[in-house]
Short mmCIF file of N, CA and C in Angstrom, two decimals:
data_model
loop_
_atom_site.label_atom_id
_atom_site.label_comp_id
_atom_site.label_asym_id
_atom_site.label_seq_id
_atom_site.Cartn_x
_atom_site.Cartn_y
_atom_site.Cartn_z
N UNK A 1 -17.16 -17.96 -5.87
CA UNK A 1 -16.69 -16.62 -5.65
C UNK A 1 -15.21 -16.55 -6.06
N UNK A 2 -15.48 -15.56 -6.74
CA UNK A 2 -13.45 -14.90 -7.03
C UNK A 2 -12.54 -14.78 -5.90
N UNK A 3 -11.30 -15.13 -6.52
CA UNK A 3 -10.68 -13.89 -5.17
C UNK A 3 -11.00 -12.77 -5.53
N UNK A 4 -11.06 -11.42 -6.27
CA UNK A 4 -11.12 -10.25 -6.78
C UNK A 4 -12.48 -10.05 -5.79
N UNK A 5 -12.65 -11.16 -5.84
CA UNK A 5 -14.83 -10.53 -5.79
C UNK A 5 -14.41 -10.69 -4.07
N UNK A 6 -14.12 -11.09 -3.17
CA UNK A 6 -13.60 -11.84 -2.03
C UNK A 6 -12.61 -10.01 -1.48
N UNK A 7 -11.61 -9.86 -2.16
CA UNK A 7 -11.29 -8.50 -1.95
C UNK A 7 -11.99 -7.26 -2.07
N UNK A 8 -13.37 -7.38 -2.72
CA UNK A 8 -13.28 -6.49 -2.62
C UNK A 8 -14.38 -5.82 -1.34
N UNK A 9 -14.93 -7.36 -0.56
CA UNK A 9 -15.80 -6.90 1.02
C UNK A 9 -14.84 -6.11 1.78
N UNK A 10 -15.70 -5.23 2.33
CA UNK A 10 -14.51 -4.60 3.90
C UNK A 10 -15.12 -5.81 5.12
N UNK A 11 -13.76 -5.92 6.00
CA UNK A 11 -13.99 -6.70 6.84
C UNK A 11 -14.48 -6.07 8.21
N UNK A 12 -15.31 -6.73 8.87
CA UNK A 12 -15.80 -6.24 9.97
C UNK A 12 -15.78 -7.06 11.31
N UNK A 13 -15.74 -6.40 13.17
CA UNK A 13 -16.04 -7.35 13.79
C UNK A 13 -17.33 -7.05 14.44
N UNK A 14 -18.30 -7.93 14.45
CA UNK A 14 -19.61 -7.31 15.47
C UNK A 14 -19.99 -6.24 14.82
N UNK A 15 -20.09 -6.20 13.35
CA UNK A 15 -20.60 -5.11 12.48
C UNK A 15 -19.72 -3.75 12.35
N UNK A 16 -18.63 -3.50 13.07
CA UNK A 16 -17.83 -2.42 13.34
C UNK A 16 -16.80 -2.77 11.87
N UNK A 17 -16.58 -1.83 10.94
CA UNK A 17 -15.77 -2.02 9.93
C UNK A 17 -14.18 -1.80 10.33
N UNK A 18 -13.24 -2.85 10.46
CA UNK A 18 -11.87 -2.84 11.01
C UNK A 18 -10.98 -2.96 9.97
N UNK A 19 -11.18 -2.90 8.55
CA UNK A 19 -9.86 -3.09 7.90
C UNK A 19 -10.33 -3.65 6.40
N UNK A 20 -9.55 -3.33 5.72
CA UNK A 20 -10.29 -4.13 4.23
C UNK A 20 -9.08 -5.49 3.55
N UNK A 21 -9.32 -6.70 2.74
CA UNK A 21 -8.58 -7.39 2.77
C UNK A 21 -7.63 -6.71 1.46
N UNK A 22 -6.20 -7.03 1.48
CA UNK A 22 -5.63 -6.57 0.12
C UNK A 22 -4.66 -7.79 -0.10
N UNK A 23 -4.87 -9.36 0.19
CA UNK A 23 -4.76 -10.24 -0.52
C UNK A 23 -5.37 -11.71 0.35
N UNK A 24 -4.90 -12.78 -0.78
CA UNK A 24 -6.00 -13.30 -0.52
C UNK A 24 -4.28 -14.63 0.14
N UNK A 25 -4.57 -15.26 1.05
CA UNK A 25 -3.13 -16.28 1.34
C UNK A 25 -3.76 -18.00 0.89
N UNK A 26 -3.13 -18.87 0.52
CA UNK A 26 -3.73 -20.20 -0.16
C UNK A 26 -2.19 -21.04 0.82
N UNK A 27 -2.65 -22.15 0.79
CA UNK A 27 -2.03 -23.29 1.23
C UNK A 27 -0.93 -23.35 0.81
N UNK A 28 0.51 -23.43 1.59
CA UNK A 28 1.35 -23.74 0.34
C UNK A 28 1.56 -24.84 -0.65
N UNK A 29 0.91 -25.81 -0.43
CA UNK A 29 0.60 -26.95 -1.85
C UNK A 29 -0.75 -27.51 -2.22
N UNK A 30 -1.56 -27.08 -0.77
CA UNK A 30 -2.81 -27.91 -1.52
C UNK A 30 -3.52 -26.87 -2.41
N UNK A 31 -4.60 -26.87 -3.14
CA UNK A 31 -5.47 -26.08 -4.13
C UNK A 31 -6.96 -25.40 -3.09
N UNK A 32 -6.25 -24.43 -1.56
CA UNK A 32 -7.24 -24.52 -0.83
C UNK A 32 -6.69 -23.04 -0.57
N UNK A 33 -7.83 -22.29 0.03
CA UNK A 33 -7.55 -20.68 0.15
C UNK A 33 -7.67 -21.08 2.28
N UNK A 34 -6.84 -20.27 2.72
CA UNK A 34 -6.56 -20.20 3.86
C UNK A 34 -7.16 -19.20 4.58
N UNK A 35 -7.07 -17.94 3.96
CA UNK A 35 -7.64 -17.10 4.80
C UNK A 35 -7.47 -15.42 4.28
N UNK A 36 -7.44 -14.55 4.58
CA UNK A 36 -6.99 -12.68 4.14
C UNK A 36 -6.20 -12.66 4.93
N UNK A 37 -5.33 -11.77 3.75
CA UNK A 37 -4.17 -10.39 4.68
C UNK A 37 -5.35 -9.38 4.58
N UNK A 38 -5.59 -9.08 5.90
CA UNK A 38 -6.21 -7.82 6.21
C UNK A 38 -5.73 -6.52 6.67
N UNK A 39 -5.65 -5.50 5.81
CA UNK A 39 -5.09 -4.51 6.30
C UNK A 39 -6.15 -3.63 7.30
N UNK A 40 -5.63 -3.35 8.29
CA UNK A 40 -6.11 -2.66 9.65
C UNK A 40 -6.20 -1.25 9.55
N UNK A 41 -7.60 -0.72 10.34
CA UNK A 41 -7.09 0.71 10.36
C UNK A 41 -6.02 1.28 11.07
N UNK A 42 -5.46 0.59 11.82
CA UNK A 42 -4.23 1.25 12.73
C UNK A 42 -2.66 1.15 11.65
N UNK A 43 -2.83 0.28 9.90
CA UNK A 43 -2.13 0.53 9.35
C UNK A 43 -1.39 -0.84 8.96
N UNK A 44 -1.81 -1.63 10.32
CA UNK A 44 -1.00 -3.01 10.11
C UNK A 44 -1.74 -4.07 9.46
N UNK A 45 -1.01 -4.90 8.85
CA UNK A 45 -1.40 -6.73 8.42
C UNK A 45 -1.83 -7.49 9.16
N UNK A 46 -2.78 -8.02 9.06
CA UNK A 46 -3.38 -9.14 9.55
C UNK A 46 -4.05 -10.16 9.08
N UNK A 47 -3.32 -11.69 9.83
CA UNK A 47 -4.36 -12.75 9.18
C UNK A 47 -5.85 -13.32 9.42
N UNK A 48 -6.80 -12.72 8.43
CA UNK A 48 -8.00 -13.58 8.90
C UNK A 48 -8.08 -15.04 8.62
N UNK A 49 -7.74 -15.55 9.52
CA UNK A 49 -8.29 -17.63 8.86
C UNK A 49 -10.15 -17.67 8.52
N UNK A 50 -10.06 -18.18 7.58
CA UNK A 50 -11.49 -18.33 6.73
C UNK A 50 -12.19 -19.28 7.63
N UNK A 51 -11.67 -19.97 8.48
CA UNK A 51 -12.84 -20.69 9.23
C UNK A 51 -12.91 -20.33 10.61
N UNK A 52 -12.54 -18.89 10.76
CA UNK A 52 -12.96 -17.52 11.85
C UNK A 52 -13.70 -16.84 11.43
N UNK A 53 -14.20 -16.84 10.01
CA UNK A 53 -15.02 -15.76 9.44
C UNK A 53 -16.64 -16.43 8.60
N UNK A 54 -16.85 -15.03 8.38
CA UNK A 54 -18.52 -15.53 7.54
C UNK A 54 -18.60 -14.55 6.68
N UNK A 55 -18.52 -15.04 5.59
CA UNK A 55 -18.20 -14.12 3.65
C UNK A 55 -20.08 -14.03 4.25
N UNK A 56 -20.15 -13.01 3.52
CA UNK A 56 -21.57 -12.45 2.97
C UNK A 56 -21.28 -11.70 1.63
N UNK A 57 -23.03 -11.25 1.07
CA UNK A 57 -22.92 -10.05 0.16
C UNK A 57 -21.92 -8.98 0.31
N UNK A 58 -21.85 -8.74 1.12
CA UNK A 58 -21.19 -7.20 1.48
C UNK A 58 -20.05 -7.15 1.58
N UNK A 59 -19.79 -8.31 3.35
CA UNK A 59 -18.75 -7.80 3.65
C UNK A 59 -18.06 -9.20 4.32
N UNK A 60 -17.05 -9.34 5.04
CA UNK A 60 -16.28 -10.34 5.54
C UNK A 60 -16.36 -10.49 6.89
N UNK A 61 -17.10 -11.34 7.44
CA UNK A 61 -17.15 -10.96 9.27
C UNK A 61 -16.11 -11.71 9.88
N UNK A 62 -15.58 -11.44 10.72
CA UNK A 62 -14.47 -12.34 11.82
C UNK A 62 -15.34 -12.20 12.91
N UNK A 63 -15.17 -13.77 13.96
CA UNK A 63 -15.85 -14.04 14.72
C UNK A 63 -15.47 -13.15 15.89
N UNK A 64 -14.17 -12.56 16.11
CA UNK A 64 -13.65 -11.97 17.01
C UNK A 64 -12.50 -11.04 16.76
N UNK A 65 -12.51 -9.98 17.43
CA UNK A 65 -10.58 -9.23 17.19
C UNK A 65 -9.87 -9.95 17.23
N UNK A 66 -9.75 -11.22 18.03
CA UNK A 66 -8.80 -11.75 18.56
C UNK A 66 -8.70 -12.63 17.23
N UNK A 67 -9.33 -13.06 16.32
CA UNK A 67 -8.76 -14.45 14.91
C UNK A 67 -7.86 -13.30 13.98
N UNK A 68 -7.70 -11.91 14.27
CA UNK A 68 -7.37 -11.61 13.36
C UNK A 68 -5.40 -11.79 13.77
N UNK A 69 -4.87 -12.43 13.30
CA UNK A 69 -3.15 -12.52 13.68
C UNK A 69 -2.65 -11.63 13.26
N UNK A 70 -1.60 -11.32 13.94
CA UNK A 70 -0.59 -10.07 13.10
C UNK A 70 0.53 -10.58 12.37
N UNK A 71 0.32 -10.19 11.44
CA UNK A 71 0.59 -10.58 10.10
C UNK A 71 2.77 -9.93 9.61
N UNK A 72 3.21 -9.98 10.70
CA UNK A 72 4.74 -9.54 10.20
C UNK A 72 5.18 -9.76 9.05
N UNK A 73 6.22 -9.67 8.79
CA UNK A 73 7.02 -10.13 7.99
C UNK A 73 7.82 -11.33 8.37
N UNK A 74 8.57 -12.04 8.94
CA UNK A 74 8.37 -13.13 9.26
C UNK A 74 7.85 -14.16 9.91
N UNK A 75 6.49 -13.89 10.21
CA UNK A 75 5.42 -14.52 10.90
C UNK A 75 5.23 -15.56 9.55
N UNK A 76 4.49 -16.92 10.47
CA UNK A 76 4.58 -18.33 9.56
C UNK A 76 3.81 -18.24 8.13
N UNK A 77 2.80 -17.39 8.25
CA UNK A 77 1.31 -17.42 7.01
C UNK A 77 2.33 -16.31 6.56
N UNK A 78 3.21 -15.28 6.35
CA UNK A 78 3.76 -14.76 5.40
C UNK A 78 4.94 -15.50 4.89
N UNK A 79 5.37 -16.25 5.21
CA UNK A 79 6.31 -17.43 5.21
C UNK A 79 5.90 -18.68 3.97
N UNK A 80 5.47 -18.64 4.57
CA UNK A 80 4.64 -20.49 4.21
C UNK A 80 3.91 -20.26 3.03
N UNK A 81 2.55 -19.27 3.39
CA UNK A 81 1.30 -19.50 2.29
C UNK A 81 1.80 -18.62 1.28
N UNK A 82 0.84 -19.20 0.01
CA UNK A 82 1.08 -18.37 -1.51
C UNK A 82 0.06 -17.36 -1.40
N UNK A 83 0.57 -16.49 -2.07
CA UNK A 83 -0.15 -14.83 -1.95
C UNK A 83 -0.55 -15.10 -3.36
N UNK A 84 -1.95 -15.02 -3.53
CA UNK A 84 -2.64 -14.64 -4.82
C UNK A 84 -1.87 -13.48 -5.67
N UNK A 85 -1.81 -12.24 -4.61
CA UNK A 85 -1.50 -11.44 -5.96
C UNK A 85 0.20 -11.50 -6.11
N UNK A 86 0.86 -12.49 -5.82
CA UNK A 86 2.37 -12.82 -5.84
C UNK A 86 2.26 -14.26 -7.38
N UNK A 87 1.19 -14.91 -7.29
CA UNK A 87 1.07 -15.75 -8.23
C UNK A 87 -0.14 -15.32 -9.55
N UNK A 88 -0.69 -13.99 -9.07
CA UNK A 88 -0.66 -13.23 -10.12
C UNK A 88 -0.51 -13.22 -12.00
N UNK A 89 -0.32 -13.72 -12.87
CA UNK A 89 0.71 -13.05 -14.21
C UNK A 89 1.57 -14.64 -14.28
N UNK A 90 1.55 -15.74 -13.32
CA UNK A 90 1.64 -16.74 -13.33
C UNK A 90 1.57 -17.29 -14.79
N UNK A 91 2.90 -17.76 -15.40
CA UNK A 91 2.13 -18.31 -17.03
C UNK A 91 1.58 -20.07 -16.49
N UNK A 92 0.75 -19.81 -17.22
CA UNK A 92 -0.18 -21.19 -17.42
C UNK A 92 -0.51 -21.96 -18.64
N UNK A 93 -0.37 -23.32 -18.37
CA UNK A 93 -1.00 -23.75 -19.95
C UNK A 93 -0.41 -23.02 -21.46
N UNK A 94 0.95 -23.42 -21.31
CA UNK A 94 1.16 -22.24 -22.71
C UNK A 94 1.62 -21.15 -22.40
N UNK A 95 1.09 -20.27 -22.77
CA UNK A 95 1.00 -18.72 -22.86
C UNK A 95 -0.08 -18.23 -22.39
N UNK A 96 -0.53 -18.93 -21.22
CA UNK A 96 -1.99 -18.00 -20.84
C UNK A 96 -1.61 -17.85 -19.21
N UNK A 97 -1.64 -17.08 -18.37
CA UNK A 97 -1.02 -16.59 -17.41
C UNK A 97 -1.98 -16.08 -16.47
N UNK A 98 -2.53 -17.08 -15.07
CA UNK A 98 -2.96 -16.99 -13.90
C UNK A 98 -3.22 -15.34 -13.53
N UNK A 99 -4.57 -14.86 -13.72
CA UNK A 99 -5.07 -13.74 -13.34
C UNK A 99 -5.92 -13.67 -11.79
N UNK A 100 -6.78 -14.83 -11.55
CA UNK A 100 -7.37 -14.78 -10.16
C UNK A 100 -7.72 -16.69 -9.98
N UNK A 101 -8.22 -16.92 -9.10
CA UNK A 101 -8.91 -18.47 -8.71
C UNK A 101 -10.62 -18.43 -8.37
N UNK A 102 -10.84 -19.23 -8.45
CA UNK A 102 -12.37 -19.40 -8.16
C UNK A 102 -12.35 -20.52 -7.06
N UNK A 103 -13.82 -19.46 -5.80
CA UNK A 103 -13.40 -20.39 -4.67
C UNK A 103 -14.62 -21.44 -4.71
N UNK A 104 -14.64 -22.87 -4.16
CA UNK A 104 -15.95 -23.29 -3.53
C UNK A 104 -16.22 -22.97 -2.29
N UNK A 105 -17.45 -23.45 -2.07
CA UNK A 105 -17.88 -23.14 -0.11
C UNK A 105 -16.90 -23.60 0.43
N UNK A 106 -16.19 -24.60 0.38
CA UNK A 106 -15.05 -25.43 1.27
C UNK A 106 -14.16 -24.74 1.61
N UNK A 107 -13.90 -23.54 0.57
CA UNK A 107 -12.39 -22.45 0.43
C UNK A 107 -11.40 -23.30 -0.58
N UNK A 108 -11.85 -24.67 -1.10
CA UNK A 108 -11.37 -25.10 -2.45
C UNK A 108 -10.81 -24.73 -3.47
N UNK A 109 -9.74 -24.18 -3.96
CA UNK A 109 -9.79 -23.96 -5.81
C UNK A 109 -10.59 -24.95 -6.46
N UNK A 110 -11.66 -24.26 -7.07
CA UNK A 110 -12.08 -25.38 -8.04
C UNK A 110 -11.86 -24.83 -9.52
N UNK A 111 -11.98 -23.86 -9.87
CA UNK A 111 -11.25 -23.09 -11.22
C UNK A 111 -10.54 -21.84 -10.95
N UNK A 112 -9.65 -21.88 -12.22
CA UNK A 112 -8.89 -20.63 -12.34
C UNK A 112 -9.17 -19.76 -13.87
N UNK A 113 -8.68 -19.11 -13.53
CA UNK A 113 -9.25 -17.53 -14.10
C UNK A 113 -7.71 -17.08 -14.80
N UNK A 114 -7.64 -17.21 -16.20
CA UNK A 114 -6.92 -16.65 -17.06
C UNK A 114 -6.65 -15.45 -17.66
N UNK A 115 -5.76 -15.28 -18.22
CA UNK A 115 -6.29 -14.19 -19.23
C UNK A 115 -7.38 -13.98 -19.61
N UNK A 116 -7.76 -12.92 -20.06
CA UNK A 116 -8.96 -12.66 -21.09
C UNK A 116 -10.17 -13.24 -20.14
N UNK A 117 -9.91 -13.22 -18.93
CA UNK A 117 -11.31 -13.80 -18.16
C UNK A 117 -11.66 -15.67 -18.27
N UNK A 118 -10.93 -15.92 -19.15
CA UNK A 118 -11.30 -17.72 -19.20
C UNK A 118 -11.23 -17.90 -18.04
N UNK A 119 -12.37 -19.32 -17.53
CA UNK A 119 -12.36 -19.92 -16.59
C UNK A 119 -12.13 -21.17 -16.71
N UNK A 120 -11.35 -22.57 -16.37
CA UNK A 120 -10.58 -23.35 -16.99
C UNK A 120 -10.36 -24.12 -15.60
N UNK A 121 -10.86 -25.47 -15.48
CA UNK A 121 -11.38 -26.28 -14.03
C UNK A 121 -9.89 -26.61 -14.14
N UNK A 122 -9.39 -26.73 -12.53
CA UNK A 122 -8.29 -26.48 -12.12
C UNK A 122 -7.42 -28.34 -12.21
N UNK A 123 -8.24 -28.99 -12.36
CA UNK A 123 -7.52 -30.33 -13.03
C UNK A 123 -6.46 -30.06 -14.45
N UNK A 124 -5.75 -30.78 -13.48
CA UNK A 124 -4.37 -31.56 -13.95
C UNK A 124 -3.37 -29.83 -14.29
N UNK A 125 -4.22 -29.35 -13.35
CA UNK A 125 -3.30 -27.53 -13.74
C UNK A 125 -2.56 -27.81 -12.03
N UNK A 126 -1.42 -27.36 -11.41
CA UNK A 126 -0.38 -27.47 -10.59
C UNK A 126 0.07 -25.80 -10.38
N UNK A 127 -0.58 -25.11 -9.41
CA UNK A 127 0.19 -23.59 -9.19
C UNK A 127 1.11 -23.98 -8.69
N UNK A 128 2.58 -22.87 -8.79
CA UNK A 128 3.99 -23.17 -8.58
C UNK A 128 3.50 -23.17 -6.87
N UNK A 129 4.42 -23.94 -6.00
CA UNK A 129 4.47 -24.05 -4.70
C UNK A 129 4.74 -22.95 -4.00
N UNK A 130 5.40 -21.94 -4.69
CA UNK A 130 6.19 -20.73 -3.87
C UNK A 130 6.34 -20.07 -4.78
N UNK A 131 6.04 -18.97 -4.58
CA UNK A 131 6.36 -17.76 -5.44
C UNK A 131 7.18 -16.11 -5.09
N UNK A 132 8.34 -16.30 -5.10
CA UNK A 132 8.54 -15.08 -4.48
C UNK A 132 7.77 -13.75 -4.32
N UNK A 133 7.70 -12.72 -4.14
CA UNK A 133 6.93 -11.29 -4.13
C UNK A 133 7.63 -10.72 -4.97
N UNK A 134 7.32 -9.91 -6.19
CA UNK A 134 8.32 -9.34 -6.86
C UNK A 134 8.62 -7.74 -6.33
N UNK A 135 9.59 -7.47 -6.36
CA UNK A 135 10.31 -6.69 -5.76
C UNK A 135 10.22 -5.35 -6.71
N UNK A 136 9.84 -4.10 -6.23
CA UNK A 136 9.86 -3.05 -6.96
C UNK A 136 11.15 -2.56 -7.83
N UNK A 137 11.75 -2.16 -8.91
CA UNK A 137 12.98 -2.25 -9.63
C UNK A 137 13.67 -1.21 -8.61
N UNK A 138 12.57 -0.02 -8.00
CA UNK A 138 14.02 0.95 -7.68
C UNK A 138 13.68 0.41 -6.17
N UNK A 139 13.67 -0.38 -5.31
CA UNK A 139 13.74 -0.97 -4.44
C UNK A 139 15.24 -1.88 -4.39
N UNK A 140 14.75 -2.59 -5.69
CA UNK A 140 16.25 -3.15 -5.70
C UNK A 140 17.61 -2.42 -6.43
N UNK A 141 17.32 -1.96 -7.05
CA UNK A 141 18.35 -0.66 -7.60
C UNK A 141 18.92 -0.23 -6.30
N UNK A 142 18.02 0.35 -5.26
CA UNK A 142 18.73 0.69 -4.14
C UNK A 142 19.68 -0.20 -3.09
N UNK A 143 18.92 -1.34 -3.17
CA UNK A 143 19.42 -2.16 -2.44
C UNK A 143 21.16 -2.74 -2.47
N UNK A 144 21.54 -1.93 -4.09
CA UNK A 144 23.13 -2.54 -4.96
C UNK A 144 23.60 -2.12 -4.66
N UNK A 145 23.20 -0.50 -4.09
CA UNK A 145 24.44 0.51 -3.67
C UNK A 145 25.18 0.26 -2.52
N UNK A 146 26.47 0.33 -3.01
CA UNK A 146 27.17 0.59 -1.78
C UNK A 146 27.37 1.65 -1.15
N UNK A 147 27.74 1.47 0.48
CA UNK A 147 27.48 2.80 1.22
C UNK A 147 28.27 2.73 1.81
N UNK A 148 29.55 4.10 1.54
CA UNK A 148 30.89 4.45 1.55
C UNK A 148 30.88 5.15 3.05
#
């Protein structure tokens, strides 16, 4: 399974639909997927850990309200883990540049997903450890001004 394919279940608890995932968080060094940022209907982030949950066809189950963490901004899993769509556009191999990962049952990377859709077994390939979030331009444009 993709991440893409992985985003695009809504997550549920006890069949009740609570939130849909809008990224996917990975280990910060090993080649292993950790778990979803799940966005909530009340608006907020949250972490699902993948071995609280059960992927199906459909949809993403969590065993309970309670596995889902709240997901801050400096809480440890926004801290620590790499955000798929932050490593994103990633150049790889050359000139070919990290579009999604491919998971095993384990939550493994076992391939990655290039440009142009190539799939390309994740030996002797190394995703960067940390990747900042890139920052919207007029986000930071604003951020220069000084305020008199």
């Amino acid at each position: 399974m993709t991440g893409d394919e992985l985003l695009r279940r809504s997550v549920r608890v006890h069949g009740i639909h609570v939130g849909r995932p809008v990224d996917l968080l990975l280990h910060p060094s090993d080649p292993q997927a950790l778990g979803l940022d799940v966005l909530c209907g009340d608006d907020r982030h949250r972490f699902l850990p993948f071995s609280a949950a059960a992927v199906t066809d459909r949809y993403v189950e969590a065993a309970s309200p309670l596995v889902l963490l709240d997901l801050r901004e400096g809480s440890f899993y926004r801290r620590e883990a790499r955000s798929l769509n932050a490593l994103r556009g990633t150049p790889l191999r050359g000139h070919s540049s990290l579009q999604d990962v491919v998971l095993r049952s384990d939550w493994t990377i076992g391939e990655l997903v290039l440009d142009g859709h190539e799939r390309v077994p994740l030996d002797g390939i190394v995703l960067p450890s940390r990747v900042e979030a890139r920052r919207p331009r007029w986000l930071s444009r604003r951020r220069r001004r000084k305020r008199h």
